[in-house]
CSV table of C-alpha atoms in Angstrom, one decimal:
chain,number,residue,atom,x,y,z
A,4,MET,CA,0.0,0.0,0.0
A,5,LEU,CA,1.3,3.5,-0.9
A,6,PRO,CA,1.8,6.3,1.6
A,7,ALA,CA,-1.1,8.8,1.4
A,8,GLN,CA,-0.8,11.6,-1.3
A,9,PRO,CA,0.3,14.9,0.3
A,10,ASP,CA,-2.4,17.5,0.2
A,11,ARG,CA,-0.1,20.1,-1.3
A,12,LEU,CA,3.6,20.4,-2.4
A,13,GLU,CA,5.0,23.8,-3.4
A,14,HIS,CA,7.9,25.0,-5.2
A,15,PRO,CA,7.0,28.5,-6.7
A,16,PRO,CA,5.6,29.2,-9.1
A,17,ALA,CA,3.9,25.7,-8.9
A,18,ALA,CA,1.8,24.1,-6.3
A,19,LEU,CA,1.0,20.4,-6.6
A,20,ARG,CA,-2.5,19.5,-5.4
A,21,ALA,CA,-5.4,17.0,-5.9
A,22,TRP,CA,-7.4,17.2,-9.0
A,23,ARG,CA,-10.8,19.1,-8.5
A,24,ASP,CA,-13.9,19.1,-10.5
A,25,THR,CA,-13.2,22.9,-11.3
A,26,ASP,CA,-10.1,21.6,-13.3
A,27,ALA,CA,-12.4,20.3,-15.9
A,28,ARG,CA,-11.7,23.6,-18.0
A,29,LEU,CA,-8.0,22.7,-18.2
A,30,ILE,CA,-8.8,19.1,-19.3
A,31,ALA,CA,-11.3,20.5,-22.0
A,32,LEU,CA,-8.5,22.8,-23.2
A,33,VAL,CA,-5.8,20.1,-23.6
A,34,ALA,CA,-8.2,17.6,-25.2
A,35,SER,CA,-7.5,19.2,-28.5
A,36,ASP,CA,-3.7,19.5,-27.9
A,37,PRO,CA,-1.9,17.6,-30.7
A,38,LEU,CA,0.2,15.6,-28.3
A,39,ILE,CA,-1.0,15.5,-24.8
A,40,PRO,CA,-3.9,13.1,-25.4
A,41,LEU,CA,-1.5,10.8,-27.4
A,42,ILE,CA,0.8,10.2,-24.6
A,43,THR,CA,-1.5,10.4,-21.6
A,44,SER,CA,-5.1,9.4,-20.6
A,45,VAL,CA,-6.5,12.8,-21.3
A,46,PRO,CA,-9.6,12.3,-23.5
A,47,THR,CA,-9.7,13.7,-26.9
A,48,SER,CA,-13.4,14.2,-26.9
A,49,GLY,CA,-13.6,17.1,-24.5
A,50,GLN,CA,-17.1,15.7,-23.5
A,51,PRO,CA,-18.1,16.5,-19.9
A,52,SER,CA,-18.6,12.8,-19.0
A,53,ASP,CA,-15.2,11.9,-20.4
A,54,ILE,CA,-13.5,14.8,-18.5
A,55,ALA,CA,-15.2,13.6,-15.4
A,56,SER,CA,-14.0,10.1,-15.8
A,57,TYR,CA,-10.4,11.5,-16.4
A,58,LEU,CA,-10.5,13.5,-13.2
A,59,GLU,CA,-11.8,10.6,-11.2
A,60,ARG,CA,-9.0,8.3,-12.5
A,61,GLN,CA,-6.5,10.9,-11.4
A,62,ARG,CA,-8.0,11.0,-7.9
A,63,SER,CA,-8.0,7.3,-7.5
A,64,ARG,CA,-4.5,6.5,-8.6
A,65,SER,CA,-2.9,6.4,-5.1
A,66,ALA,CA,-5.8,4.3,-3.7
A,67,SER,CA,-5.4,1.8,-6.5
A,68,GLY,CA,-1.7,1.5,-6.1
A,69,GLN,CA,-0.8,3.0,-9.5
A,70,GLY,CA,1.0,6.0,-8.2
A,71,TYR,CA,0.2,9.7,-7.5
A,72,SER,CA,-1.4,12.2,-9.9
A,73,PHE,CA,-1.2,16.0,-9.1
A,74,ALA,CA,-2.7,19.0,-10.7
A,75,ILE,CA,0.1,21.5,-11.3
A,76,ALA,CA,-1.4,24.8,-10.2
A,77,ASP,CA,-0.1,28.3,-10.0
A,78,VAL,CA,1.0,28.8,-6.3
A,79,HIS,CA,-0.8,32.2,-6.0
A,80,THR,CA,-4.1,31.7,-8.0
A,81,ASP,CA,-4.4,27.9,-7.6
A,82,GLU,CA,-5.4,27.7,-11.2
A,83,ALA,CA,-4.5,24.3,-12.7
A,84,VAL,CA,-2.0,24.6,-15.5
A,85,GLY,CA,-0.8,21.0,-16.0
A,86,ASN,CA,-0.3,17.5,-14.6
A,87,ILE,CA,2.5,15.7,-13.0
A,88,GLY,CA,2.5,12.1,-11.8
A,89,LEU,CA,4.7,9.7,-9.9
A,90,TRP,CA,4.1,6.1,-11.2
A,91,THR,CA,5.0,3.4,-8.9
A,92,ARG,CA,4.4,0.2,-10.7
A,93,ASP,CA,8.1,-0.8,-10.0
A,94,LEU,CA,8.4,0.7,-6.4
A,95,ASP,CA,8.9,-2.8,-5.0
A,96,ARG,CA,12.0,-2.9,-7.2
A,97,GLY,CA,13.2,0.5,-6.0
A,98,ARG,CA,12.0,2.3,-9.1
A,99,ALA,CA,9.5,4.9,-9.9
A,100,SER,CA,8.8,7.1,-13.0
A,101,ILE,CA,7.7,10.6,-13.4
A,102,GLY,CA,5.6,12.2,-16.3
A,103,TYR,CA,4.3,15.7,-16.8
A,104,TRP,CA,2.5,18.0,-19.1
A,105,ILE,CA,1.7,21.7,-19.2
A,106,ALA,CA,-1.2,23.3,-21.2
A,107,ALA,CA,0.2,25.3,-24.1
A,108,PRO,CA,-1.0,28.7,-22.7
A,109,HIS,CA,0.9,28.1,-19.5
A,110,ARG,CA,4.2,26.9,-21.0
A,111,HIS,CA,7.4,28.9,-20.6
A,112,HIS,CA,6.4,30.1,-17.1
A,113,GLY,CA,8.5,27.7,-14.9
A,114,TYR,CA,5.7,25.5,-13.9
A,115,ALA,CA,7.1,22.2,-15.2
A,116,ALA,CA,10.6,22.7,-13.6
A,117,ALA,CA,9.1,23.9,-10.3
A,118,ALA,CA,6.6,20.9,-10.3
A,119,LEU,CA,9.4,18.4,-11.1
A,120,GLN,CA,11.5,19.8,-8.3
A,121,ALA,CA,8.7,19.6,-5.9
A,122,LEU,CA,7.7,16.0,-6.7
A,123,THR,CA,11.2,14.8,-6.8
A,124,ARG,CA,12.0,16.2,-3.4
A,125,TRP,CA,9.0,14.4,-2.0
A,126,ALA,CA,9.4,11.2,-4.0
A,127,VAL,CA,13.0,10.5,-2.7
A,128,THR,CA,11.4,10.3,0.8
A,129,LEU,CA,9.4,7.2,-0.1
A,130,GLY,CA,10.9,4.2,1.5
A,131,ASP,CA,13.5,2.3,-0.6
A,132,LEU,CA,13.3,4.3,-3.8
A,133,ALA,CA,16.7,3.8,-5.4
A,134,ARG,CA,15.9,5.4,-8.8
A,135,LEU,CA,13.5,7.9,-10.4
A,136,GLU,CA,13.1,7.7,-14.2
A,137,LEU,CA,11.8,10.0,-16.9
A,138,PHE,CA,11.1,9.2,-20.5
A,139,VAL,CA,11.3,12.0,-23.1
A,140,GLU,CA,11.1,11.9,-26.8
A,141,PRO,CA,14.4,13.2,-28.3
A,142,TRP,CA,12.7,16.0,-30.3
A,143,ASN,CA,11.1,17.4,-27.0
A,144,GLU,CA,14.2,19.7,-26.1
A,145,ALA,CA,12.2,21.7,-23.7
A,146,SER,CA,11.3,18.6,-21.6
A,147,TRP,CA,14.7,17.1,-21.5
A,148,ARG,CA,16.3,20.5,-20.5
A,149,ILE,CA,13.9,20.6,-17.6
A,150,ALA,CA,14.8,17.1,-16.6
A,151,GLU,CA,18.5,18.0,-16.7
A,152,GLY,CA,18.0,21.2,-14.8
A,153,CYS,CA,16.4,19.3,-12.1
A,154,GLY,CA,19.4,16.9,-11.8
A,155,PHE,CA,18.2,14.1,-13.8
A,156,MET,CA,20.9,12.5,-16.0
A,157,ARG,CA,20.3,11.2,-19.6
A,158,GLU,CA,21.3,7.6,-19.6
A,159,GLY,CA,20.6,6.4,-23.2
A,160,LEU,CA,18.2,6.2,-26.1
A,161,LEU,CA,15.5,3.4,-25.8
A,162,ARG,CA,14.6,2.7,-29.3
A,163,ARG,CA,10.9,2.2,-30.1
A,164,TRP,CA,10.2,2.4,-26.4
A,165,GLN,CA,6.6,3.7,-26.3
A,166,LYS,CA,3.7,3.8,-28.4
A,167,VAL,CA,2.5,7.4,-29.1
A,168,GLY,CA,-0.6,7.4,-31.2
A,169,SER,CA,-0.3,4.6,-33.7
A,170,GLU,CA,3.6,4.4,-33.9
A,171,ARG,CA,6.3,3.3,-31.6
A,172,ARG,CA,8.7,6.1,-30.6
A,173,ASP,CA,12.3,6.4,-29.4
A,174,MET,CA,12.8,7.8,-25.9
A,175,TRP,CA,15.5,9.2,-24.0
A,176,VAL,CA,15.8,7.7,-20.5
A,177,TYR,CA,16.7,10.0,-17.7
A,178,SER,CA,17.4,9.0,-14.0
A,179,LEU,CA,17.8,10.6,-10.7
A,180,ILE,CA,19.5,8.4,-8.0
A,181,PRO,CA,18.7,9.6,-4.5
A,182,ASP,CA,21.5,10.4,-2.3
A,183,ARG,CA,20.9,8.0,0.7
A,184,GLY,CA,24.4,8.5,2.1
A,185,ASP,CA,24.6,4.8,3.0
A,186,ASP,CA,24.9,3.2,-0.5
């Protein structure tokens, strides 16, 4: 069983918090994004029932043992601007992975880097976590620069690693090894 999800993690300009029904506006906005619905479970329909299902899935991630899903919000206004998740499928093996996205109108304001720093700082406190991983498409320079700026190291190219839409894509794999002082 996973530890409880924290109510709020902050690293200005971002605050990580649980998803709320009022965040439906953000999901409706990104439903038409050319990439986000391809690599996440964001619905492409933008229909209220699909958005409500998405929000409920995000809220149930830790209870179901899948990991933690946070809305990335502006630390001052609390408006949701994106998503970040810690996926714990391999936590019993000492590994977890992180994924994030920011809606197009909110990019280039430091939210992704701040959210990654906040989540990483909390994640390394989870038990026997020996390795955090990120997977980024090689063309996504903004994302891999954020990872590198937050202390993640590029380890290599995983060829045809992930299906994106209808095709398999290469991914850079990044890792952060928590300093335990006793390794």
